[in-house]
Short mmCIF file of C-alpha atoms in Angstrom, two decimals:
data_model
loop_
_atom_site.label_atom_id
_atom_site.label_comp_id
_atom_site.label_asym_id
_atom_site.label_seq_id
_atom_site.Cartn_x
_atom_site.Cartn_y
_atom_site.Cartn_z
CA MET A 21 -35.97 -21.06 20.50
CA ASN A 22 -32.81 -22.52 18.92
CA LYS A 23 -30.27 -23.30 21.67
CA PHE A 24 -26.49 -23.38 21.11
CA ASP A 25 -23.37 -23.76 23.21
CA ILE A 26 -21.47 -21.23 21.12
CA ALA A 27 -22.61 -18.45 18.80
CA VAL A 28 -20.14 -16.72 16.49
CA ILE A 29 -20.88 -13.45 14.70
CA GLY A 30 -18.73 -13.16 11.59
CA ALA A 31 -17.20 -15.85 9.35
CA GLY A 32 -13.86 -14.18 8.71
CA PRO A 33 -10.53 -15.91 9.48
CA GLY A 34 -10.94 -15.74 13.25
CA GLY A 35 -14.64 -16.55 13.31
CA TYR A 36 -14.81 -19.52 10.96
CA SER A 37 -11.58 -21.16 12.22
CA LEU A 38 -12.76 -20.83 15.82
CA ALA A 39 -16.17 -22.28 14.92
CA LEU A 40 -14.52 -25.30 13.30
CA ILE A 41 -12.30 -25.98 16.33
CA LEU A 42 -15.16 -25.67 18.83
CA ALA A 43 -17.53 -27.81 16.77
CA LYS A 44 -14.92 -30.57 16.43
CA ALA A 45 -14.48 -30.41 20.22
CA GLY A 46 -18.14 -31.40 20.62
CA ASN A 47 -19.83 -28.02 21.00
CA LYS A 48 -23.07 -27.11 19.30
CA VAL A 49 -22.05 -24.05 17.27
CA VAL A 50 -23.93 -21.52 15.17
CA ILE A 51 -22.22 -18.92 12.99
CA PHE A 52 -23.83 -15.80 11.52
CA GLU A 53 -22.54 -14.17 8.34
CA GLU A 54 -24.44 -11.42 6.53
CA SER A 55 -22.03 -10.96 3.64
CA PHE A 56 -19.30 -13.27 2.34
CA PHE A 57 -17.64 -16.23 4.04
CA GLY A 58 -13.96 -15.58 4.65
CA GLY A 59 -14.53 -11.99 5.71
CA ASN A 60 -12.40 -9.09 4.61
CA CYS A 61 -9.37 -11.33 4.01
CA VAL A 62 -10.95 -13.56 1.39
CA ASN A 63 -13.17 -10.94 -0.22
CA ARG A 64 -11.78 -7.42 0.28
CA GLY A 65 -8.20 -7.82 1.47
CA CYS A 66 -5.51 -10.51 1.57
CA ILE A 67 -6.61 -12.83 -1.23
CA PRO A 68 -7.89 -10.22 -3.73
CA THR A 69 -4.82 -8.00 -3.32
CA LYS A 70 -2.44 -10.95 -3.50
CA THR A 71 -4.18 -12.09 -6.69
CA LEU A 72 -3.58 -8.66 -8.19
CA MET A 73 -0.01 -8.52 -6.89
CA LYS A 74 0.74 -11.80 -8.65
CA SER A 75 -0.23 -10.12 -11.93
CA ALA A 76 1.90 -7.11 -11.03
CA ARG A 77 4.92 -9.31 -10.29
CA ILE A 78 4.53 -11.08 -13.62
CA ALA A 79 4.25 -7.71 -15.37
CA ASN A 80 7.43 -6.51 -13.70
CA THR A 81 9.25 -9.70 -14.69
CA LEU A 82 8.08 -9.27 -18.29
CA ALA A 83 9.22 -5.65 -18.25
CA ARG A 84 12.72 -6.95 -17.44
CA SER A 85 12.50 -9.97 -19.76
CA LYS A 86 15.20 -8.69 -22.12
CA ASP A 87 17.64 -8.86 -19.20
CA PHE A 88 17.08 -12.63 -19.28
CA GLY A 89 17.34 -12.95 -23.07
CA ILE A 90 13.58 -13.05 -23.68
CA ASP A 91 11.56 -10.59 -25.76
CA SER A 92 7.90 -10.16 -24.79
CA GLU A 93 5.00 -7.92 -25.71
CA ASN A 94 3.82 -5.39 -23.16
CA TYR A 95 0.13 -6.31 -23.04
CA TYR A 96 -2.21 -6.58 -20.08
CA ASP A 97 -5.92 -7.06 -19.38
CA LEU A 98 -7.11 -5.61 -16.08
CA GLN A 99 -10.56 -7.11 -16.60
CA THR A 100 -9.12 -10.63 -16.53
CA MET A 101 -7.12 -9.79 -13.41
CA PHE A 102 -10.22 -8.67 -11.55
CA LYS A 103 -12.14 -11.72 -12.78
CA ASN A 104 -9.40 -13.79 -11.18
CA VAL A 105 -9.98 -11.87 -7.95
CA ALA A 106 -13.69 -12.72 -7.98
CA ASN A 107 -13.05 -16.36 -8.90
CA ASN A 108 -10.45 -16.91 -6.19
CA SER A 109 -12.67 -15.32 -3.56
CA ALA A 110 -15.63 -17.47 -4.62
CA LYS A 111 -13.58 -20.68 -4.41
CA LEU A 112 -12.43 -19.89 -0.90
CA GLN A 113 -15.92 -18.80 0.20
CA ASN A 114 -17.28 -22.16 -0.91
CA ALA A 115 -14.42 -24.06 0.74
CA ILE A 116 -15.00 -22.31 4.07
CA LYS A 117 -18.75 -22.80 3.92
CA GLY A 118 -18.27 -26.46 3.00
CA GLY A 119 -15.88 -27.01 5.90
CA LEU A 120 -18.34 -25.49 8.36
CA THR A 121 -21.18 -27.61 7.01
CA THR A 122 -19.11 -30.80 7.19
CA SER A 123 -18.21 -29.99 10.80
CA ASN A 124 -21.91 -29.63 11.70
CA VAL A 125 -21.72 -25.90 12.35
CA THR A 126 -25.15 -24.32 11.88
CA ILE A 127 -24.85 -21.53 9.30
CA ILE A 128 -27.17 -18.52 9.33
CA GLU A 129 -26.63 -16.29 6.30
CA ALA A 130 -28.22 -13.15 7.67
CA SER A 131 -27.50 -10.03 9.66
CA ALA A 132 -27.36 -10.84 13.38
CA THR A 133 -28.54 -8.57 16.17
CA VAL A 134 -27.68 -9.31 19.79
CA ILE A 135 -30.83 -8.48 21.75
CA ASP A 136 -29.54 -9.45 25.20
CA GLU A 137 -26.59 -11.21 26.84
CA ASN A 138 -27.79 -14.68 25.76
CA THR A 139 -29.91 -14.13 22.65
CA ILE A 140 -29.36 -13.26 18.99
CA GLU A 141 -32.05 -12.42 16.45
CA ALA A 142 -31.64 -13.06 12.72
CA ASN A 143 -34.19 -13.35 9.92
CA GLY A 144 -37.04 -13.10 12.43
CA SER A 145 -35.80 -16.06 14.49
CA GLN A 146 -34.10 -16.09 17.87
CA TYR A 147 -31.04 -18.10 18.89
CA SER A 148 -29.86 -18.52 22.48
CA PHE A 149 -26.25 -19.19 23.42
CA ASP A 150 -24.11 -19.98 26.44
CA LYS A 151 -21.08 -18.20 24.99
CA LEU A 152 -20.76 -15.63 22.23
CA VAL A 153 -17.71 -14.79 20.11
CA ILE A 154 -17.83 -11.46 18.29
CA ALA A 155 -15.73 -11.61 15.13
CA SER A 156 -17.59 -8.96 13.15
CA GLY A 157 -14.50 -7.41 11.57
CA SER A 158 -13.99 -3.91 10.26
CA ARG A 159 -14.50 -1.69 7.24
CA PRO A 160 -12.47 1.11 5.64
CA ASN A 161 -12.59 4.54 7.20
CA PHE A 162 -14.19 7.16 5.01
CA PHE A 163 -14.23 10.91 5.33
CA LYS A 164 -15.57 13.68 3.14
CA ILE A 165 -13.14 15.91 1.31
CA GLU A 166 -14.50 19.43 0.96
CA GLY A 167 -15.35 20.11 -2.67
CA ALA A 168 -14.87 16.50 -3.83
CA GLU A 169 -18.53 15.49 -3.73
CA ALA A 170 -18.69 15.01 -7.52
CA THR A 171 -15.23 13.42 -7.79
CA ASN A 172 -14.31 9.73 -7.81
CA VAL A 173 -13.43 8.99 -4.18
CA TYR A 174 -12.86 5.29 -3.46
CA THR A 175 -12.12 2.95 -0.60
CA SER A 176 -10.05 -0.20 -1.06
CA ASP A 177 -13.33 -2.15 -1.17
CA ASP A 178 -14.46 -0.05 -4.14
CA LEU A 179 -11.31 -0.70 -6.14
CA LEU A 180 -11.50 -4.45 -5.57
CA THR A 181 -15.19 -4.84 -6.37
CA LYS A 182 -15.85 -2.19 -9.04
CA ASN A 183 -12.55 -2.18 -10.98
CA PRO A 184 -12.91 1.48 -11.98
CA LYS A 185 -11.02 2.63 -15.07
CA PHE A 186 -8.51 5.46 -14.72
CA ASP A 187 -5.05 6.55 -15.84
CA GLU A 188 -4.08 8.28 -12.61
CA LEU A 189 -4.76 7.66 -8.94
CA THR A 190 -4.05 9.71 -5.83
CA ILE A 191 -3.88 7.76 -2.57
CA ILE A 192 -4.45 9.52 0.74
CA GLY A 193 -2.68 7.55 3.46
CA GLY A 194 0.67 5.80 3.45
CA GLY A 195 0.17 2.37 5.03
CA ALA A 196 0.44 -1.16 3.67
CA ILE A 197 -2.84 -0.97 1.73
CA SER A 198 -1.71 2.27 0.13
CA LEU A 199 1.65 0.88 -0.94
CA GLU A 200 0.23 -2.33 -2.40
CA PHE A 201 -2.39 -0.54 -4.50
CA ALA A 202 0.19 2.04 -5.58
CA TYR A 203 2.56 -0.72 -6.63
CA PHE A 204 -0.16 -2.59 -8.52
CA TYR A 205 -1.43 0.34 -10.56
CA ALA A 206 2.05 1.75 -11.21
CA SER A 207 3.04 -1.67 -12.58
CA PHE A 208 0.52 -1.16 -15.36
CA GLY A 209 1.50 2.35 -16.31
CA LYS A 210 -0.87 4.33 -14.12
CA LYS A 211 0.36 7.60 -12.66
CA VAL A 212 0.18 7.18 -8.88
CA THR A 213 0.65 9.68 -6.06
CA ILE A 214 0.72 8.94 -2.32
CA ILE A 215 -0.07 11.66 0.23
CA GLU A 216 0.98 10.96 3.82
CA ALA A 217 0.19 13.32 6.71
CA ALA A 218 2.87 11.89 9.03
CA PRO A 219 6.48 13.09 8.82
CA GLN A 220 7.38 9.90 6.95
CA LEU A 221 5.85 6.63 5.78
CA PHE A 222 5.40 4.06 8.56
CA ALA A 223 6.65 6.62 11.07
CA ASN A 224 5.65 4.45 14.06
CA LEU A 225 7.62 1.42 12.82
CA ASP A 226 11.31 0.69 12.45
CA GLU A 227 13.10 3.14 10.17
CA SER A 228 13.98 0.30 7.81
CA ILE A 229 10.33 -0.12 6.81
CA SER A 230 10.09 3.46 5.58
CA ARG A 231 13.43 3.12 3.83
CA ALA A 232 12.32 -0.02 2.00
CA ALA A 233 8.93 1.45 1.08
CA LYS A 234 10.55 4.56 -0.37
CA ALA A 235 12.90 2.40 -2.44
CA VAL A 236 9.90 0.61 -3.97
CA ILE A 237 8.12 3.92 -4.56
CA ALA A 238 11.14 5.44 -6.29
CA GLU A 239 11.72 2.34 -8.42
CA LYS A 240 8.11 2.38 -9.64
CA GLY A 241 8.06 6.12 -10.35
CA ILE A 242 5.38 6.83 -7.75
CA THR A 243 5.13 10.40 -6.45
CA LEU A 244 5.25 10.73 -2.66
CA TYR A 245 4.30 13.66 -0.44
CA GLU A 246 5.13 13.27 3.26
CA ALA A 247 4.14 15.60 6.12
CA THR A 248 1.38 16.85 3.85
CA LYS A 249 -2.19 17.81 4.71
CA VAL A 250 -5.20 17.60 2.40
CA LEU A 251 -7.13 20.86 2.67
CA ARG A 252 -9.86 20.56 0.04
CA TYR A 253 -10.68 19.70 -3.56
CA GLU A 254 -11.03 22.59 -5.97
CA ASP A 255 -11.19 22.97 -9.77
CA GLY A 256 -10.11 19.39 -10.47
CA ALA A 257 -7.29 19.32 -7.95
CA LEU A 258 -6.50 18.52 -4.34
CA ILE A 259 -5.19 21.52 -2.46
CA LEU A 260 -2.34 20.26 -0.27
CA GLU A 261 -0.22 21.94 2.37
CA ASN A 262 3.27 21.09 3.59
CA HIS A 263 6.56 22.82 4.42
CA ASP A 264 6.77 24.08 0.83
CA GLY A 265 3.41 25.84 1.17
CA HIS A 266 0.29 25.07 -0.84
CA ILE A 267 0.42 22.46 -3.61
CA TYR A 268 -2.13 22.21 -6.44
CA HIS A 269 -2.32 18.48 -7.24
CA LYS A 270 -4.50 17.69 -10.23
CA THR A 271 -6.47 14.44 -9.89
CA ASN A 272 -9.88 12.96 -10.63
CA ASN A 273 -9.45 9.66 -8.76
CA ILE A 274 -8.82 9.45 -5.03
CA LEU A 275 -8.32 6.37 -2.86
CA LEU A 276 -8.83 6.82 0.87
CA ALA A 277 -6.44 4.46 2.67
CA VAL A 278 -6.68 5.93 6.16
CA GLY A 279 -7.27 2.97 8.42
CA ARG A 280 -10.32 0.93 9.37
CA ARG A 281 -13.13 1.06 11.91
CA ALA A 282 -14.89 -1.71 13.81
CA ASN A 283 -18.23 -3.19 12.77
CA ASN A 284 -20.03 -2.64 16.07
CA GLU A 285 -23.66 -2.39 15.01
CA ALA A 286 -24.72 -5.99 15.74
CA PHE A 287 -24.12 -5.78 19.48
CA ALA A 288 -25.02 -2.17 20.28
CA SER A 289 -27.47 -3.40 22.94
CA LEU A 290 -24.69 -4.92 25.06
CA ASN A 291 -23.01 -2.94 27.81
CA LEU A 292 -19.50 -3.64 26.55
CA LYS A 293 -16.46 -1.50 27.23
CA PHE A 294 -14.80 0.23 24.28
CA ASN A 295 -11.54 2.14 23.96
CA GLU A 296 -11.19 5.70 22.69
CA LYS A 297 -11.19 4.47 19.07
CA ASN A 298 -14.41 2.48 19.57
CA PHE A 299 -12.78 -0.95 19.55
CA ILE A 300 -13.90 -3.55 22.10
CA GLU A 301 -11.73 -3.88 25.20
CA VAL A 302 -10.76 -7.46 26.07
CA ASN A 303 -8.58 -9.27 28.62
CA GLU A 304 -5.74 -11.73 27.93
CA PHE A 305 -8.27 -14.45 27.03
CA PHE A 306 -10.23 -12.03 24.79
CA GLN A 307 -13.17 -11.91 27.15
CA THR A 308 -15.09 -8.65 27.04
CA SER A 309 -16.51 -6.87 30.07
CA ILE A 310 -19.17 -9.62 30.00
CA ASP A 311 -17.30 -12.84 30.85
CA HIS A 312 -19.13 -15.25 28.55
CA ILE A 313 -18.82 -12.91 25.56
CA TYR A 314 -15.52 -12.82 23.67
CA ALA A 315 -14.24 -10.56 20.88
CA ILE A 316 -11.49 -11.37 18.38
CA GLY A 317 -9.85 -9.93 15.28
CA ASP A 318 -10.28 -6.45 13.84
CA VAL A 319 -13.11 -5.53 16.20
CA THR A 320 -10.55 -5.41 19.05
CA GLY A 321 -8.20 -3.07 17.16
CA LYS A 322 -5.17 -5.25 17.99
CA LEU A 323 -3.32 -5.29 14.65
CA MET A 324 -5.76 -5.76 11.79
CA LEU A 325 -4.25 -8.85 10.20
CA SER A 326 -5.70 -12.28 9.45
CA THR A 327 -2.69 -13.76 11.22
CA VAL A 328 -3.80 -11.96 14.37
CA ALA A 329 -7.44 -13.06 14.05
CA TYR A 330 -6.35 -16.70 13.75
CA LYS A 331 -4.21 -16.41 16.91
CA HIS A 332 -7.03 -14.69 18.80
CA GLY A 333 -9.30 -17.55 17.77
CA ASP A 334 -6.80 -20.15 18.99
CA ILE A 335 -6.58 -18.51 22.41
CA VAL A 336 -10.36 -18.23 22.78
CA ALA A 337 -10.90 -21.83 21.64
CA LYS A 338 -8.43 -23.09 24.26
CA HIS A 339 -10.06 -20.94 26.93
CA ILE A 340 -13.56 -22.17 26.10
CA ILE A 341 -12.52 -25.84 25.87
CA THR A 342 -10.15 -26.00 28.87
CA GLY A 343 -11.00 -22.93 30.95
CA SER A 344 -7.54 -21.49 30.36
CA SER A 345 -4.97 -21.04 27.59
CA ASP A 346 -1.30 -21.96 27.32
CA GLU A 347 -0.61 -19.08 24.94
CA LYS A 348 -0.89 -15.33 25.26
CA PHE A 349 -1.13 -12.85 22.44
CA ASN A 350 1.96 -10.71 21.93
CA ALA A 351 2.11 -8.38 18.94
CA ARG A 352 5.92 -8.58 19.02
CA PHE A 353 5.74 -12.16 17.73
CA ILE A 354 3.46 -11.36 14.78
CA PRO A 355 5.18 -11.21 11.37
CA TRP A 356 3.65 -9.13 8.59
CA THR A 357 4.42 -8.37 4.96
CA ILE A 358 3.85 -5.70 2.33
CA TYR A 359 3.57 -7.62 -0.94
CA ALA A 360 5.48 -5.39 -3.35
CA THR A 361 8.57 -6.45 -5.29
CA PRO A 362 10.75 -6.95 -3.38
CA GLU A 363 8.50 -7.87 -0.47
CA ILE A 364 8.87 -5.96 2.79
CA ALA A 365 8.44 -8.09 5.91
CA SER A 366 9.04 -7.37 9.57
CA VAL A 367 8.67 -8.85 13.05
CA GLY A 368 9.69 -8.01 16.59
CA SER A 369 10.70 -4.73 18.18
CA SER A 370 11.81 -1.58 16.37
CA GLU A 371 14.88 0.43 17.28
CA GLN A 372 12.60 3.19 18.59
CA GLN A 373 10.84 0.76 20.94
CA LEU A 374 14.11 -0.66 22.27
CA GLN A 375 15.51 2.81 22.85
CA ALA A 376 12.38 3.76 24.81
CA GLN A 377 12.77 0.60 26.92
CA GLY A 378 16.44 1.27 27.59
CA ILE A 379 17.54 -2.03 26.04
CA ASP A 380 21.14 -2.19 24.82
CA TYR A 381 21.02 -3.51 21.27
CA GLU A 382 23.04 -3.75 18.08
CA VAL A 383 22.03 -3.74 14.44
CA ALA A 384 23.42 -5.69 11.50
CA GLU A 385 22.42 -5.32 7.88
CA ILE A 386 23.50 -6.81 4.56
CA ALA A 387 22.36 -5.80 1.09
CA ALA A 388 20.71 -8.00 -1.51
CA SER A 389 23.86 -7.53 -3.59
CA SER A 390 25.63 -9.83 -1.07
CA LEU A 391 23.40 -12.77 -2.04
CA PRO A 392 24.43 -15.05 -4.94
CA ARG A 393 20.81 -16.04 -5.67
CA ALA A 394 19.81 -12.38 -5.98
CA HIS A 395 22.45 -11.98 -8.69
CA ALA A 396 21.30 -15.15 -10.45
CA GLU A 397 17.80 -13.67 -10.67
CA ASN A 398 18.96 -10.12 -11.44
CA ALA A 399 17.24 -8.98 -8.24
CA PHE A 400 20.22 -7.52 -6.39
CA LYS A 401 19.72 -3.78 -6.91
CA LEU A 402 17.02 -3.36 -4.25
CA GLY A 403 16.82 -5.11 -0.92
CA PHE A 404 18.43 -5.93 2.40
CA ILE A 405 18.01 -7.93 5.58
CA LYS A 406 18.33 -6.17 8.93
CA LEU A 407 18.57 -7.87 12.33
CA ILE A 408 18.31 -6.19 15.72
CA PHE A 409 19.78 -8.17 18.61
CA ASN A 410 20.61 -7.85 22.30
CA LYS A 411 24.17 -6.58 22.62
CA LYS A 412 24.95 -8.80 25.63
CA THR A 413 23.00 -12.01 25.03
CA PHE A 414 22.75 -11.89 21.21
CA GLU A 415 19.05 -12.75 21.50
CA ILE A 416 17.19 -11.70 18.34
CA LEU A 417 14.84 -8.80 19.05
CA GLY A 418 13.60 -7.66 15.66
CA ALA A 419 14.06 -7.91 11.91
CA THR A 420 13.18 -6.37 8.58
CA ILE A 421 13.59 -8.34 5.36
CA PHE A 422 13.36 -6.46 2.07
CA LEU A 423 13.80 -9.26 -0.46
CA ASP A 424 11.84 -11.47 -2.80
CA GLU A 425 10.31 -14.24 -0.65
CA ALA A 426 10.53 -12.07 2.47
CA SER A 427 7.04 -13.27 3.42
CA LEU A 428 8.50 -16.77 3.78
CA LEU A 429 11.81 -15.86 5.38
CA ILE A 430 10.29 -13.68 8.10
CA ASN A 431 8.53 -16.67 9.65
CA GLN A 432 11.86 -18.22 10.65
CA ILE A 433 12.80 -15.00 12.43
CA ALA A 434 9.38 -14.84 14.11
CA LEU A 435 9.90 -18.34 15.51
CA ALA A 436 13.41 -17.39 16.63
CA ILE A 437 12.16 -14.33 18.51
CA LYS A 438 9.31 -16.22 20.17
CA SER A 439 11.69 -19.05 21.13
CA LYS A 440 14.35 -16.61 22.43
CA LEU A 441 16.92 -17.98 20.01
CA THR A 442 20.23 -16.21 19.56
CA ILE A 443 22.23 -15.12 16.55
CA LEU A 444 24.52 -18.11 17.20
CA ASP A 445 21.58 -20.55 17.07
CA LEU A 446 20.71 -19.40 13.55
CA GLN A 447 24.34 -19.27 12.40
CA LYS A 448 24.87 -22.91 13.42
CA SER A 449 22.02 -24.03 11.16
CA ALA A 450 22.73 -24.98 7.53
CA TYR A 451 20.90 -23.35 4.63
CA THR A 452 20.36 -24.54 1.07
CA HIS A 453 22.60 -22.79 -1.47
CA PRO A 454 21.96 -20.75 -3.51
CA THR A 455 18.77 -19.39 -1.96
CA LEU A 456 17.51 -16.12 -0.55
CA SER A 457 16.89 -17.90 2.76
CA GLU A 458 20.64 -18.14 3.29
CA SER A 459 20.58 -14.37 3.77
CA ILE A 460 19.82 -15.34 7.38
CA TYR A 461 23.00 -17.42 7.43
CA TYR A 462 25.14 -14.71 5.87
CA ILE A 463 24.03 -12.01 8.28
CA THR A 464 24.25 -14.18 11.41
CA ARG A 465 27.67 -15.48 10.32
CA GLN A 466 28.84 -11.90 9.90
CA ILE A 467 27.69 -11.06 13.43
CA VAL A 468 29.17 -14.18 15.03
CA PHE A 469 32.63 -13.90 13.49
CA SER A 470 32.90 -10.16 14.06
CA ASN A 471 32.29 -10.81 17.77
CA LEU A 472 34.54 -13.83 18.34
CA ASP A 473 37.09 -13.44 21.13
CA LYS A 474 40.51 -13.31 19.59
#
């Protein structure tokens, strides 16, 4: 039998990065991957969608080219865009696989089945391990719509891998995946509709997220139904229900963007504890109910982001190498972005959360129209930056940035929140002019000088 110190199931962001760290620390590591190296991020999520969003951003710039004194033809080739998706994914797959090989990680490209607490079977061979890290990821939720059996019903995976042709698309679900696909297809003239069952988009997040998302939706001409149920599909239309009654929404193409579920099949034999949504329960070091078996990333249900999987992997690697970890996972410190134009990024606590905790806070907000660089780039009509801070200490508690480059700017706020920096700390720093990053200076300066003792 093949004997290893560490076995890792899944070569997504958390799995492969953890394997590299542990191998470089002197452990004998084996990693199992039945599909594509890089996981959902490289092949079905982050990288493919960002590749498409780059095309969408260029298209939107070209659509406004006359504003900059340039005349351009309105031509696009979706086939080339999706070829770029495949090419970029393949490059990263090869880079990840090459890095693992160079680091002497044993690679098994096969489906893995855990047969007991110290043994995995794959391709008819058995592999024993001292410690196991489950990083098996997730897949899109799918449910049947009554009457839609003969209709085109897609998941996000389907759109990215099959590139179906259509002129209209109805998206059920109003999360980040929904908004990015809606933005992409609307950028190329497709008629897009979003149907959200909750009272409003991103109802469990800060109100500013919903406000920003709706601004993007309105600007792109996307139709939005909130607080709306899907009843069935009938005679070429979805039958919807909301406060206005029944709605007959004609569509032949439906994207289900209603969350994701854990890939749990490989370790069904283990007596692990799961929560009510069938995600693995873990402790602060990401140990499962079996101490030498860890779980990281999507399979734990703790924010399904590559950023999160990387941080989980860091904590587990430290725990395996040293027996402890000097960092703990806290979702409040995790920044995230919706890659529309402008980008929508957020980190920290929402107003709703702070109200529930009884924390006395204040809010400051400035519009993109206050930023010289936004005017220089004719990008001042949409956008804002919002900061939430402790009313007494001025410690930064949360932020939403709705600007171009928000995905970059939010990282400074994330560091500030984690480091317990104050509004004054950021105001004292200097920022290059003219840039969008100085939006942080403008808003913190506004707060500081409006609160100076006279």
